[in-house]
Short mmCIF file of C-alpha atoms in Angstrom, two decimals:
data_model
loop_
_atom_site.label_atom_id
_atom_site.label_comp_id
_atom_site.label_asym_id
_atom_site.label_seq_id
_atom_site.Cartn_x
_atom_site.Cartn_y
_atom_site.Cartn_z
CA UNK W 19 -13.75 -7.81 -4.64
CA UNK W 20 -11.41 -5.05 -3.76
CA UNK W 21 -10.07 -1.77 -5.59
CA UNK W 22 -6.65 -0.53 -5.02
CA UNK W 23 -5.30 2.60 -5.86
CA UNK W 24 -2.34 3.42 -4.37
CA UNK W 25 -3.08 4.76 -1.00
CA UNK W 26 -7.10 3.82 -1.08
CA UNK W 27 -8.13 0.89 -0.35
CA UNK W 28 -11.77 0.13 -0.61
CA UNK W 29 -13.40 -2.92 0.15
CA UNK W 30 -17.52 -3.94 -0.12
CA UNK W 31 -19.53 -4.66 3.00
CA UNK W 32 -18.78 -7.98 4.94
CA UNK W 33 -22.30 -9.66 4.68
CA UNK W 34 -21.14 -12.95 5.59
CA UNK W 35 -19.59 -12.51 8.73
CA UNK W 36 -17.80 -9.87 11.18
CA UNK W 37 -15.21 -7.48 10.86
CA UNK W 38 -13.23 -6.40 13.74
CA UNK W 39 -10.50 -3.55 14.55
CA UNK W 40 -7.37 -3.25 16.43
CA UNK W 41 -5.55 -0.35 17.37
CA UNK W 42 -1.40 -0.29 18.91
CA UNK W 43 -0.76 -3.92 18.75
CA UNK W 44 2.70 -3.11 20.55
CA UNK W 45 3.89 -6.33 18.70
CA UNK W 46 2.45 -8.32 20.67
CA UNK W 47 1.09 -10.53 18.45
CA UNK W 48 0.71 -13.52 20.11
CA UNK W 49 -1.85 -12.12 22.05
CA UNK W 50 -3.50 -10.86 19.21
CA UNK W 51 -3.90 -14.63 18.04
CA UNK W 52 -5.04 -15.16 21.54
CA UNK W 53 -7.83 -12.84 20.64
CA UNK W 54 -8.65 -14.20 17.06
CA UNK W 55 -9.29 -17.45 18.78
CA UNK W 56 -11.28 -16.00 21.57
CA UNK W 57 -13.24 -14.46 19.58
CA UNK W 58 -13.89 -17.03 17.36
CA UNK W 59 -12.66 -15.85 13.88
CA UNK W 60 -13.30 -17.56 10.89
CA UNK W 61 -10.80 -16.43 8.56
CA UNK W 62 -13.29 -17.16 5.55
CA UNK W 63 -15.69 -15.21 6.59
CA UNK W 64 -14.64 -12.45 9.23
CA UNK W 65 -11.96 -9.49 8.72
CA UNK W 66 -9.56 -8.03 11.18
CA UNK W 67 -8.93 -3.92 10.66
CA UNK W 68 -5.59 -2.44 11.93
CA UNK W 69 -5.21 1.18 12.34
CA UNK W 70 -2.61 0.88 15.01
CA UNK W 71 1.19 0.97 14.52
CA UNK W 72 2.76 -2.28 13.75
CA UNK W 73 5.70 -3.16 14.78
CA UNK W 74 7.71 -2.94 18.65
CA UNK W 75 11.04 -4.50 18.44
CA UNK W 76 13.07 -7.21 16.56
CA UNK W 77 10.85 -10.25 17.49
CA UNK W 78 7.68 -8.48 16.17
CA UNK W 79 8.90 -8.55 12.68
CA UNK W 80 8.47 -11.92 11.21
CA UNK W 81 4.82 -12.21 13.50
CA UNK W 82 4.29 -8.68 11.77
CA UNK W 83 4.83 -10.01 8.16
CA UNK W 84 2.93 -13.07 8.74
CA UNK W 85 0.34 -11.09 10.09
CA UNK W 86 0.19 -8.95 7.40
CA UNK W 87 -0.15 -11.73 4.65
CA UNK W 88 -3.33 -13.25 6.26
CA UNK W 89 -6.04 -12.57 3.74
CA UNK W 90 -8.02 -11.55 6.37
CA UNK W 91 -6.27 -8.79 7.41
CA UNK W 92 -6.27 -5.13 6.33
CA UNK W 93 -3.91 -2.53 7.61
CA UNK W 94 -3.62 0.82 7.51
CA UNK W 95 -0.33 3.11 6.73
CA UNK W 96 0.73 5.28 10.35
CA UNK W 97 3.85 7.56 10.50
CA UNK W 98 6.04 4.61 11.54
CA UNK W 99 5.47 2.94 8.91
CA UNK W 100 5.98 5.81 6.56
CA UNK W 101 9.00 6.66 8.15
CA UNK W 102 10.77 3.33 7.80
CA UNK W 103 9.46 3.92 3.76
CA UNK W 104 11.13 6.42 3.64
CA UNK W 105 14.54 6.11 5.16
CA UNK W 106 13.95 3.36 2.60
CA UNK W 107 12.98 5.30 -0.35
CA UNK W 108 16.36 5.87 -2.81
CA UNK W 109 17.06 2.05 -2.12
CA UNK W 110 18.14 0.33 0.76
CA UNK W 111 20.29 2.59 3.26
CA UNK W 112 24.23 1.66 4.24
CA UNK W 113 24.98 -0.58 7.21
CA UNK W 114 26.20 2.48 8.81
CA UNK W 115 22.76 4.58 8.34
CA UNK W 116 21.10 1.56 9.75
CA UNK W 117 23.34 0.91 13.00
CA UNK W 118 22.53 5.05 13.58
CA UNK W 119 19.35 4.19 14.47
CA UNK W 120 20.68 2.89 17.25
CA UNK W 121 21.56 6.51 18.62
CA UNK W 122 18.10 8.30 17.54
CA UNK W 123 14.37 7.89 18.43
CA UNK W 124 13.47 6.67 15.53
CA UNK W 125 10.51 5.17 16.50
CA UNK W 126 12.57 2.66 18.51
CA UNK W 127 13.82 0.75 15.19
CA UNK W 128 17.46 0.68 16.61
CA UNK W 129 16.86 -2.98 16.07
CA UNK W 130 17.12 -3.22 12.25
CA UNK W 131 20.35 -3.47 12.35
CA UNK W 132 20.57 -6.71 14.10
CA UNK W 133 18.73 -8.30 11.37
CA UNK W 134 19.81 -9.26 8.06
CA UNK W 135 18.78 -6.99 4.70
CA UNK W 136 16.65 -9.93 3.39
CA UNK W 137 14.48 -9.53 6.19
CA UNK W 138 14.64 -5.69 6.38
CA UNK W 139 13.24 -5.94 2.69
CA UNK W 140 10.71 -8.08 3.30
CA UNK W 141 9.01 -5.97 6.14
CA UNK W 142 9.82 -2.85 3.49
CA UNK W 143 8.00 -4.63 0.92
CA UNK W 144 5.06 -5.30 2.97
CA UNK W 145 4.83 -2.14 4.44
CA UNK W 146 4.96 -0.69 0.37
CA UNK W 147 1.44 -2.81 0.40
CA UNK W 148 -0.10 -0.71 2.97
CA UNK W 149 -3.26 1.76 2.14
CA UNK W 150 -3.43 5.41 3.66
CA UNK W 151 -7.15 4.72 4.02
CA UNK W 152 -10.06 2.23 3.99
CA UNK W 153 -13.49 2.72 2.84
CA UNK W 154 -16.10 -0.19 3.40
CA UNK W 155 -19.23 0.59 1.57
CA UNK W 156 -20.99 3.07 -0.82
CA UNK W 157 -22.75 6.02 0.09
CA UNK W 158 -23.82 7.47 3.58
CA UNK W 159 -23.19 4.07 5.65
CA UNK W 160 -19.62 3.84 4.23
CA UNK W 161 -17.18 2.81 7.20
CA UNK W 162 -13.91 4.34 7.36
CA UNK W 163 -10.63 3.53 8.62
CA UNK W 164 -7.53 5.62 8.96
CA UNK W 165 -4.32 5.85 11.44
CA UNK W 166 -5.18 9.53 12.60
CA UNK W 167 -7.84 11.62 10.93
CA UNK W 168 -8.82 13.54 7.79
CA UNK W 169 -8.15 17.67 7.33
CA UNK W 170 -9.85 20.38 8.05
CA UNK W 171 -12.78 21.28 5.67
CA UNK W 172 -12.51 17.83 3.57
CA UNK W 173 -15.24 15.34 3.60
CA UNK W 174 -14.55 11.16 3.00
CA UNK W 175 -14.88 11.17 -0.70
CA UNK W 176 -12.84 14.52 -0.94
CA UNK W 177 -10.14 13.07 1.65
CA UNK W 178 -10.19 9.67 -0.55
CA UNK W 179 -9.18 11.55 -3.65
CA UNK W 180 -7.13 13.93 -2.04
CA UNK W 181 -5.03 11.01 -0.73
CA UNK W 182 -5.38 8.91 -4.17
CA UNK W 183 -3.47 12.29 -5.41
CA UNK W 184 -0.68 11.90 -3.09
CA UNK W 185 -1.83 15.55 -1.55
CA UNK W 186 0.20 16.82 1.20
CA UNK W 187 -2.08 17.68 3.47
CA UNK W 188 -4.33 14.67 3.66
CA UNK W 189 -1.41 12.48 3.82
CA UNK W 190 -0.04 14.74 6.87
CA UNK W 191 -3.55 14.55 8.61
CA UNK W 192 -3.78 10.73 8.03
CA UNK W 193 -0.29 9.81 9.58
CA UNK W 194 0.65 12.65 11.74
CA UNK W 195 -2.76 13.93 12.42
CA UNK W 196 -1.58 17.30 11.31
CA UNK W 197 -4.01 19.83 10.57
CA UNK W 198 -6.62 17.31 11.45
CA UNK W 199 -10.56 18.02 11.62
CA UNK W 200 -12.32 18.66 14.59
CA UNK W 201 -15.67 18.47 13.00
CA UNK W 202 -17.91 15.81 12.10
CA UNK W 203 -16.65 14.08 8.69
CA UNK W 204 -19.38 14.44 6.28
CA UNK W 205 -19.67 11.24 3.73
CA UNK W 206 -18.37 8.47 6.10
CA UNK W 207 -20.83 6.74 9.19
CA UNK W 208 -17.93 6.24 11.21
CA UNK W 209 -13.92 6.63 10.92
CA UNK W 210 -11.96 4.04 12.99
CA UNK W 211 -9.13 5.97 14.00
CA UNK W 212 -5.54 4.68 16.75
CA UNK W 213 -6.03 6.18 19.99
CA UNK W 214 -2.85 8.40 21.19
CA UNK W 215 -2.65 10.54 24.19
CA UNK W 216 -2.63 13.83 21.26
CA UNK W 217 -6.53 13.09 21.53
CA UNK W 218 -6.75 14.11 24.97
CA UNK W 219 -8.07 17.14 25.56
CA UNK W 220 -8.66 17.94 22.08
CA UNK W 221 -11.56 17.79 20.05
CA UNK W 222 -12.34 15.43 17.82
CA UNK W 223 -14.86 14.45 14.82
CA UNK W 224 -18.24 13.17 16.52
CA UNK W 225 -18.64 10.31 14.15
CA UNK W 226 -14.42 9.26 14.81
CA UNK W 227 -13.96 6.08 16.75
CA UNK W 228 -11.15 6.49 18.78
CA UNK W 229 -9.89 2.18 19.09
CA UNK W 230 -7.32 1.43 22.44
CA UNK W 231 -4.16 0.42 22.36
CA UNK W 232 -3.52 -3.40 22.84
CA UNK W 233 -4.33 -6.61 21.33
CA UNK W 234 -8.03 -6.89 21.72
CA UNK W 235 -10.64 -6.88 18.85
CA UNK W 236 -13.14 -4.96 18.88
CA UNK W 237 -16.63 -5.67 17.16
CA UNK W 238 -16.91 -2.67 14.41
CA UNK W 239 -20.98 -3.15 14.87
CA UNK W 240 -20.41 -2.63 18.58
CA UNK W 241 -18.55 0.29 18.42
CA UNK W 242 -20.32 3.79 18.42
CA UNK W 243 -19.28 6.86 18.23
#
């Protein structure tokens, strides 16, 4: 059983089969089937984790949105994503807003306006589903999983409520990695976090698991920190 609230999603450990993460699937989700059935997943048993950014162009949306309704599969909330919420957020924008797009870097989503406001809704709609956060488990062996990182000075449980508050600066540090930690995250084993070239160089939480870009799956018992 699961508990929503809004931006938290928590779900109990998987003690029937295996849960795997993916980071930047870069749309290319027919590879990432490649790599379900590679690996063997059982849909009734196993669990895929995204932490990645969803969506790369036109053709990615309806494999996105399928993707997304698998009951399998649990994805976190990045800054895309929020983005396209927003610009989304007093109702749907005017043709005209949408064919701007075309002229801004708006995370390369020119091509919304070459597809029809049914479908723009219904990737809207799923990306309204989408948790900030995930927590697997209760106390010190909890498993976390979350597009950037958590702030400065805030612990897992802290960050969790923080974010189930709508607070400003978890949400920042989440999506945008603003004002993120550099120290370990007390109250979590590990926190799955997307790799992006801002890690380089910079310091990051010793128990955060920074997942590549791509379509592989990766075995969350495997990975360390």
């Amino acid at each position: 059983m699961s508990t929503i609230n809004s931006n938290v999603l928590c779900l109990p450990q998987n003690r029937v089969g295996r849960d795997f993460v993916v980071g930047d699937t870069g749309g290319a989700y027919d590879l990432l089937l490649q790599s379900m059935r590679s690996a063997g997943f059982e849909p009734s048993r196993d669990r895929i984790f995204s932490v990645g950014h969803l969506l790369a162009g036109e053709c990615s949306l309806t494999d996105c949105i399928r993707f997304l309704r698998m009951p399998s599969v649990f994805a976190v909330r990045t800054n895309s994503e929020q983005d396209l919420l927003d610009l989304f957020s007093d109702g749907p924008p005017d043709e005209e807003s949408i064919r701007a797009l075309n002229e801004l870097p708006f995370h390369d989503m020119g091509w919304l306006a070459k597809v029809g406001y049914q479908q723009r809704m219904q990737l809207v709609s799923a990306m309204r589903m989408l948790p900030v956060a995930i927590s697997i488990g209760n106390g010190v062996a909890r498993t976390g999983f979350v597009h950037d990182s958590v702030p400065e000075g805030k612990g897992w449980g802290d960050f969790l409520g923080g974010l189930q508050e709508d607070a400003e600066n978890c949400l920042m540090a989440a999506m945008r990695g603003i004002g993120r930690s550099a120290m370990i995250v007390e109250g979590v084993e590990r926190m799955f976090v997307c790799y992006t070239p801002d890690w380089a160089g910079t310091e990051r939480p010793a128990n955060a698991v920074s997942v590549a870009p791509g379509s592989a799956l990766y075995l969350v018992e495997d990975m360390g920190t």
